[in-house]
């Protein structure tokens, strides 16, 4: 499993968990409801549509399905590549 450093959720411990790329796709939902290959589509699903997705720390720790919206417990902030954030019309960083 690898990851894309352009999009990270930051957890309550302050660890960045990056968008996990599994078999060339990003995975939305615990049941892999969607598997886009495009980081922009994945970020839109997580940050705008309120879906959950698979994330992992750069060193492979803490692989998990996380969400940022609603009553998300672990993810307290996000960091998104400024170019992608501009395309999506949202801030590059935010916390909740």
XYZ file of C-alpha atoms in Angstrom:
96
model
C 0.000 0.000 0.000
C 1.286 3.468 -0.754
C -0.133 6.940 -0.191
C -0.545 10.381 -1.745
C 0.996 13.222 0.273
C -1.217 15.831 -1.400
C -4.100 14.997 0.960
C -3.891 14.196 4.659
C -6.271 14.012 7.570
C -4.657 14.909 10.903
C -5.736 12.796 13.846
C -6.128 13.674 17.531
C -2.488 12.654 18.184
C -1.297 15.096 15.519
C -0.312 12.357 13.056
C -0.855 13.011 9.363
C -2.701 10.154 7.703
C -2.392 10.306 3.944
C -4.854 9.180 1.307
C -4.056 5.489 0.855
C -3.549 4.218 -2.686
C -4.442 0.517 -2.860
C -3.913 -1.316 -6.144
C -3.738 2.039 -7.917
C -6.999 3.423 -6.497
C -8.248 5.459 -3.576
C -11.029 3.730 -1.679
C -14.178 5.492 -0.538
C -16.269 3.755 2.122
C -15.583 0.698 4.245
C -17.130 -1.457 1.555
C -15.160 0.270 -1.216
C -18.277 2.044 -2.507
C -16.101 3.851 -5.045
C -12.479 3.463 -6.128
C -11.372 6.584 -7.993
C -7.855 6.815 -9.382
C -7.953 10.623 -9.147
C -6.946 12.323 -5.863
C -9.260 15.257 -6.646
C -12.306 12.955 -6.800
C -11.225 11.279 -3.550
C -10.707 14.607 -1.742
C -14.101 15.859 -2.986
C -15.811 12.723 -1.640
C -14.171 13.074 1.794
C -14.167 16.848 2.328
C -17.247 18.006 0.419
C -19.551 14.976 0.212
C -18.827 13.783 3.786
C -17.815 10.239 2.836
C -15.154 8.170 4.573
C -12.053 6.751 2.955
C -8.878 4.810 3.558
C -5.899 6.651 5.028
C -2.496 5.627 6.394
C 0.541 7.256 8.025
C 3.605 7.657 5.788
C 5.403 4.896 7.712
C 2.491 2.481 7.329
C 1.103 2.950 10.855
C -2.561 3.511 11.644
C -4.236 2.282 8.436
C -7.918 3.099 8.848
C -11.128 4.261 7.277
C -11.564 7.882 8.371
C -13.968 10.707 7.742
C -13.751 14.425 8.423
C -17.420 15.423 8.553
C -20.250 14.797 10.952
C -19.252 13.220 14.239
C -15.819 12.075 13.107
C -13.825 11.258 16.230
C -10.249 10.773 15.029
C -9.746 13.288 12.227
C -9.586 16.827 13.611
C -7.977 18.665 10.678
C -6.949 18.246 7.066
C -4.217 19.423 4.729
C -4.790 19.493 0.979
C -2.514 20.538 -1.851
C -3.300 24.250 -2.511
C -3.876 23.626 -6.243
C -6.419 20.866 -5.509
C -8.060 22.974 -2.794
C -8.494 25.847 -5.262
C -10.056 23.490 -7.826
C -12.495 22.254 -5.174
C -13.181 25.764 -3.852
C -12.192 24.957 -0.260
C -9.334 26.056 2.057
C -6.058 24.128 1.795
C -6.141 23.501 5.552
C -8.899 23.457 8.116
C -9.650 22.053 11.523
C -12.860 21.223 13.334
